[in-house]
Amino acid sequence: MLFDPRPKDNLKDLFDRESEISLLKNSLDSPLIIIIGLRRTGKTSLIKSVLNYTKSTYIFLDMRRFENKEYIVYKDFIKSLEREINEITRKNKDLLSYLRHIQGVQVMGFSVSFSWGEEKVEISDVFSELNDWASEKGKTMHIVIDEAQELIKLRGYNILPSIAYAYDNLKNLSFIVTGSEVRVRDKFLKLEDENSPLFGRAHVEINLLPFSKETSVRFLEEGFKEQGISFPDSEKIFDILGGNPGWLTYFGYIYIKHGRDEEKAILETKRYAKRLLSREFCNFTKEGGRDKRRYLKVIETCRKGCSWKDIKNSLEALEGREINDGTVSDIINNLLEYSFLVKEDRKYMITDKLLGEIINV
Ligand code: ADP
């Protein structure tokens, strides 16, 4: 069902995205695939649908769980890995005989426990054994790190050397890394930083954009048709909510669930989006000790697109004093880096229409 609000895990429920599906299918034996897209554009849905369709074996590490944490430590990451590996060992008991050799791994019944203390498990050892197991089976094991920018907050441990080691040596492992922000490429993987373990590694990149107006309208019409409903206002809904598949899906779901009340469904969708976006925005300001009022002012100013000068003027009006150019540029760059803004033709725009809704947080 197109309007199912959970991530899709079946290609038949995934609307459009033909070129992204085919690129991902054709790249599955690449050592590193990066999927970049704003929140709720369908990254998880794309990956799960394609990996299930190709009957691939994969470990799905959902880093969203760390969204509200100020920082994370090795134990947080290794426990996520442990949990997901135990999902696989349940169906593939022979994997246990590979994992039991690793220092810091305890096998108990049909599950493993990873130590994070003195004798902590080395992640590259885990990757090695997963690779050997996959190689023995003649398949590729995919390690998905979803919303990987959260790992920038990992303290006291660097996971990149283990990924670089796997990239170079473990031919039966493939990494699929997703992120809502440009930060995932530049600040987490650091592919263009010559001091980074992953510097210069070739990779496949897939960009998931929000739906265009035409695709959004088709999506809504198709979703309602599935439910035997003729819905005349799809264009209007796009004009209000924008083309983020997550918001459109939620709108369709609520509209059907709550008595086909369009106004109520719009309101509920805005409330839902506002909650998610506000949480991200608050984490963003809290994380960097950033002045929320200033950042909200810039979001407000950029609702319909504006120039650098407009932003500077609006900040000066807010504070009733001059603000130096460096500060203005820093604020704009931070918002660009976290994908709250985009720059097009020298104009700055909010990336998601509903970001305008967070102004009153
Ligand atoms: P992300 O991982 O980018 O945050 P999700 O895959 O969780 O996005 O998708 C967000 C919501 O939008 C989910 O409800 C999902 O079902 C829906 N969705 C996203 N893309 C599509 C699509 N192409 N077809 C159908 N539903 C989609």
PDB file of N, CA, C and O in Angstrom, residues 295-308 310-311 314 332 335 340-342 347-352 356 359:
ATOM      1  N   TYR A 295      18.966  31.373  13.988  1.00  0.00           N
ATOM      2  CA  TYR A 295      18.785  30.349  12.953  1.00  0.00           C
ATOM      3  C   TYR A 295      17.335  30.284  12.480  1.00  0.00           C
ATOM      4  O   TYR A 295      17.060  30.115  11.296  1.00  0.00           O
ATOM      5  N   LEU A 296      16.409  30.439  13.432  1.00  0.00           N
ATOM      6  CA  LEU A 296      14.997  30.423  13.040  1.00  0.00           C
ATOM      7  C   LEU A 296      14.675  31.623  12.147  1.00  0.00           C
ATOM      8  O   LEU A 296      13.893  31.533  11.209  1.00  0.00           O
ATOM      9  N   LYS A 297      15.326  32.734  12.458  1.00  0.00           N
ATOM     10  CA  LYS A 297      15.098  33.943  11.656  1.00  0.00           C
ATOM     11  C   LYS A 297      15.524  33.694  10.202  1.00  0.00           C
ATOM     12  O   LYS A 297      14.829  34.078   9.250  1.00  0.00           O
ATOM     13  N   VAL A 298      16.666  33.025  10.052  1.00  0.00           N
ATOM     14  CA  VAL A 298      17.158  32.760   8.688  1.00  0.00           C
ATOM     15  C   VAL A 298      16.207  31.801   7.960  1.00  0.00           C
ATOM     16  O   VAL A 298      15.875  32.004   6.793  1.00  0.00           O
ATOM     17  N   ILE A 299      15.738  30.769   8.669  1.00  0.00           N
ATOM     18  CA  ILE A 299      14.771  29.834   8.063  1.00  0.00           C
ATOM     19  C   ILE A 299      13.539  30.617   7.590  1.00  0.00           C
ATOM     20  O   ILE A 299      13.054  30.442   6.477  1.00  0.00           O
ATOM     21  N   GLU A 300      13.066  31.519   8.457  1.00  0.00           N
ATOM     22  CA  GLU A 300      11.874  32.291   8.112  1.00  0.00           C
ATOM     23  C   GLU A 300      12.136  33.153   6.871  1.00  0.00           C
ATOM     24  O   GLU A 300      11.343  33.196   5.944  1.00  0.00           O
ATOM     25  N   THR A 301      13.299  33.786   6.857  1.00  0.00           N
ATOM     26  CA  THR A 301      13.627  34.674   5.741  1.00  0.00           C
ATOM     27  C   THR A 301      13.745  33.896   4.428  1.00  0.00           C
ATOM     28  O   THR A 301      13.462  34.429   3.357  1.00  0.00           O
ATOM     29  N   CYS A 302      14.188  32.633   4.525  1.00  0.00           N
ATOM     30  CA  CYS A 302      14.448  31.860   3.296  1.00  0.00           C
ATOM     31  C   CYS A 302      13.236  31.054   2.819  1.00  0.00           C
ATOM     32  O   CYS A 302      13.363  30.249   1.905  1.00  0.00           O
ATOM     33  N   ARG A 303      12.071  31.271   3.429  1.00  0.00           N
ATOM     34  CA  ARG A 303      10.902  30.462   3.051  1.00  0.00           C
ATOM     35  C   ARG A 303      10.591  30.560   1.565  1.00  0.00           C
ATOM     36  O   ARG A 303      10.230  29.596   0.921  1.00  0.00           O
ATOM     37  N   LYS A 304      10.732  31.758   1.030  1.00  0.00           N
ATOM     38  CA  LYS A 304      10.414  31.914  -0.399  1.00  0.00           C
ATOM     39  C   LYS A 304      11.681  32.167  -1.224  1.00  0.00           C
ATOM     40  O   LYS A 304      11.585  32.565  -2.388  1.00  0.00           O
ATOM     41  N   GLY A 305      12.833  31.968  -0.625  1.00  0.00           N
ATOM     42  CA  GLY A 305      14.078  32.222  -1.357  1.00  0.00           C
ATOM     43  C   GLY A 305      14.534  33.648  -1.121  1.00  0.00           C
ATOM     44  O   GLY A 305      13.727  34.577  -1.149  1.00  0.00           O
ATOM     45  N   CYS A 306      15.822  33.831  -0.840  1.00  0.00           N
ATOM     46  CA  CYS A 306      16.311  35.191  -0.622  1.00  0.00           C
ATOM     47  C   CYS A 306      17.826  35.229  -0.828  1.00  0.00           C
ATOM     48  O   CYS A 306      18.478  34.189  -0.926  1.00  0.00           O
ATOM     49  N   SER A 307      18.350  36.441  -0.897  1.00  0.00           N
ATOM     50  CA  SER A 307      19.788  36.598  -1.137  1.00  0.00           C
ATOM     51  C   SER A 307      20.548  36.653   0.195  1.00  0.00           C
ATOM     52  O   SER A 307      19.943  36.785   1.273  1.00  0.00           O
ATOM     53  N   TRP A 308      21.875  36.602   0.083  1.00  0.00           N
ATOM     54  CA  TRP A 308      22.747  36.708   1.264  1.00  0.00           C
ATOM     55  C   TRP A 308      22.455  38.020   2.003  1.00  0.00           C
ATOM     56  O   TRP A 308      22.356  38.059   3.221  1.00  0.00           O
ATOM     57  N   ASP A 310      19.693  39.778   1.981  1.00  0.00           N
ATOM     58  CA  ASP A 310      18.399  39.731   2.682  1.00  0.00           C
ATOM     59  C   ASP A 310      18.575  39.075   4.056  1.00  0.00           C
ATOM     60  O   ASP A 310      17.969  39.483   5.045  1.00  0.00           O
ATOM     61  N   ILE A 311      19.400  38.015   4.084  1.00  0.00           N
ATOM     62  CA  ILE A 311      19.596  37.302   5.353  1.00  0.00           C
ATOM     63  C   ILE A 311      20.296  38.220   6.358  1.00  0.00           C
ATOM     64  O   ILE A 311      19.902  38.331   7.515  1.00  0.00           O
ATOM     65  N   SER A 314      17.872  40.725   7.674  1.00  0.00           N
ATOM     66  CA  SER A 314      16.869  40.195   8.610  1.00  0.00           C
ATOM     67  C   SER A 314      17.493  39.935   9.980  1.00  0.00           C
ATOM     68  O   SER A 314      16.860  40.163  11.012  1.00  0.00           O
ATOM     69  N   ILE A 332      24.788  30.761   7.646  1.00  0.00           N
ATOM     70  CA  ILE A 332      24.277  30.198   6.381  1.00  0.00           C
ATOM     71  C   ILE A 332      24.976  28.864   6.089  1.00  0.00           C
ATOM     72  O   ILE A 332      24.327  27.868   5.739  1.00  0.00           O
ATOM     73  N   LEU A 335      23.663  25.999   8.118  1.00  0.00           N
ATOM     74  CA  LEU A 335      22.335  25.553   7.657  1.00  0.00           C
ATOM     75  C   LEU A 335      22.448  24.769   6.342  1.00  0.00           C
ATOM     76  O   LEU A 335      21.711  23.798   6.122  1.00  0.00           O
ATOM     77  N   PHE A 340      19.367  22.177   5.854  1.00  0.00           N
ATOM     78  CA  PHE A 340      18.142  22.925   6.111  1.00  0.00           C
ATOM     79  C   PHE A 340      17.924  23.949   4.980  1.00  0.00           C
ATOM     80  O   PHE A 340      16.810  24.345   4.702  1.00  0.00           O
ATOM     81  N   LEU A 341      19.034  24.354   4.353  1.00  0.00           N
ATOM     82  CA  LEU A 341      18.961  25.295   3.232  1.00  0.00           C
ATOM     83  C   LEU A 341      19.652  24.713   2.011  1.00  0.00           C
ATOM     84  O   LEU A 341      20.538  23.871   2.142  1.00  0.00           O
ATOM     85  N   VAL A 342      19.250  25.173   0.833  1.00  0.00           N
ATOM     86  CA  VAL A 342      20.037  24.917  -0.390  1.00  0.00           C
ATOM     87  C   VAL A 342      20.291  26.248  -1.059  1.00  0.00           C
ATOM     88  O   VAL A 342      19.529  27.211  -0.850  1.00  0.00           O
ATOM     89  N   LYS A 347      20.485  32.229  -4.695  1.00  0.00           N
ATOM     90  CA  LYS A 347      19.394  32.428  -3.731  1.00  0.00           C
ATOM     91  C   LYS A 347      19.420  31.284  -2.729  1.00  0.00           C
ATOM     92  O   LYS A 347      19.741  30.140  -3.087  1.00  0.00           O
ATOM     93  N   TYR A 348      19.066  31.580  -1.504  1.00  0.00           N
ATOM     94  CA  TYR A 348      18.987  30.542  -0.479  1.00  0.00           C
ATOM     95  C   TYR A 348      17.527  30.191  -0.242  1.00  0.00           C
ATOM     96  O   TYR A 348      16.677  31.088  -0.141  1.00  0.00           O
ATOM     97  N   MET A 349      17.254  28.876  -0.184  1.00  0.00           N
ATOM     98  CA  MET A 349      15.867  28.401  -0.039  1.00  0.00           C
ATOM     99  C   MET A 349      15.832  27.348   1.052  1.00  0.00           C
ATOM    100  O   MET A 349      16.792  26.578   1.208  1.00  0.00           O
ATOM    101  N   ILE A 350      14.712  27.246   1.768  1.00  0.00           N
ATOM    102  CA  ILE A 350      14.591  26.114   2.682  1.00  0.00           C
ATOM    103  C   ILE A 350      14.375  24.849   1.833  1.00  0.00           C
ATOM    104  O   ILE A 350      13.783  24.904   0.759  1.00  0.00           O
ATOM    105  N   THR A 351      14.934  23.719   2.313  1.00  0.00           N
ATOM    106  CA  THR A 351      14.904  22.496   1.501  1.00  0.00           C
ATOM    107  C   THR A 351      13.552  21.803   1.565  1.00  0.00           C
ATOM    108  O   THR A 351      13.253  20.965   0.722  1.00  0.00           O
ATOM    109  N   ASP A 352      12.789  22.104   2.580  1.00  0.00           N
ATOM    110  CA  ASP A 352      11.512  21.439   2.745  1.00  0.00           C
ATOM    111  C   ASP A 352      10.486  22.509   3.099  1.00  0.00           C
ATOM    112  O   ASP A 352      10.684  23.267   4.059  1.00  0.00           O
ATOM    113  N   GLY A 356       9.194  25.719   7.177  1.00  0.00           N
ATOM    114  CA  GLY A 356       8.590  26.999   7.538  1.00  0.00           C
ATOM    115  C   GLY A 356       7.682  26.871   8.754  1.00  0.00           C
ATOM    116  O   GLY A 356       7.430  27.834   9.461  1.00  0.00           O
ATOM    117  N   ILE A 359       8.929  27.619  12.685  1.00  0.00           N
ATOM    118  CA  ILE A 359       9.336  28.941  13.145  1.00  0.00           C
ATOM    119  C   ILE A 359       8.859  29.260  14.560  1.00  0.00           C
ATOM    120  O   ILE A 359       9.531  29.955  15.308  1.00  0.00           O
TER     121      ILE A 359
END
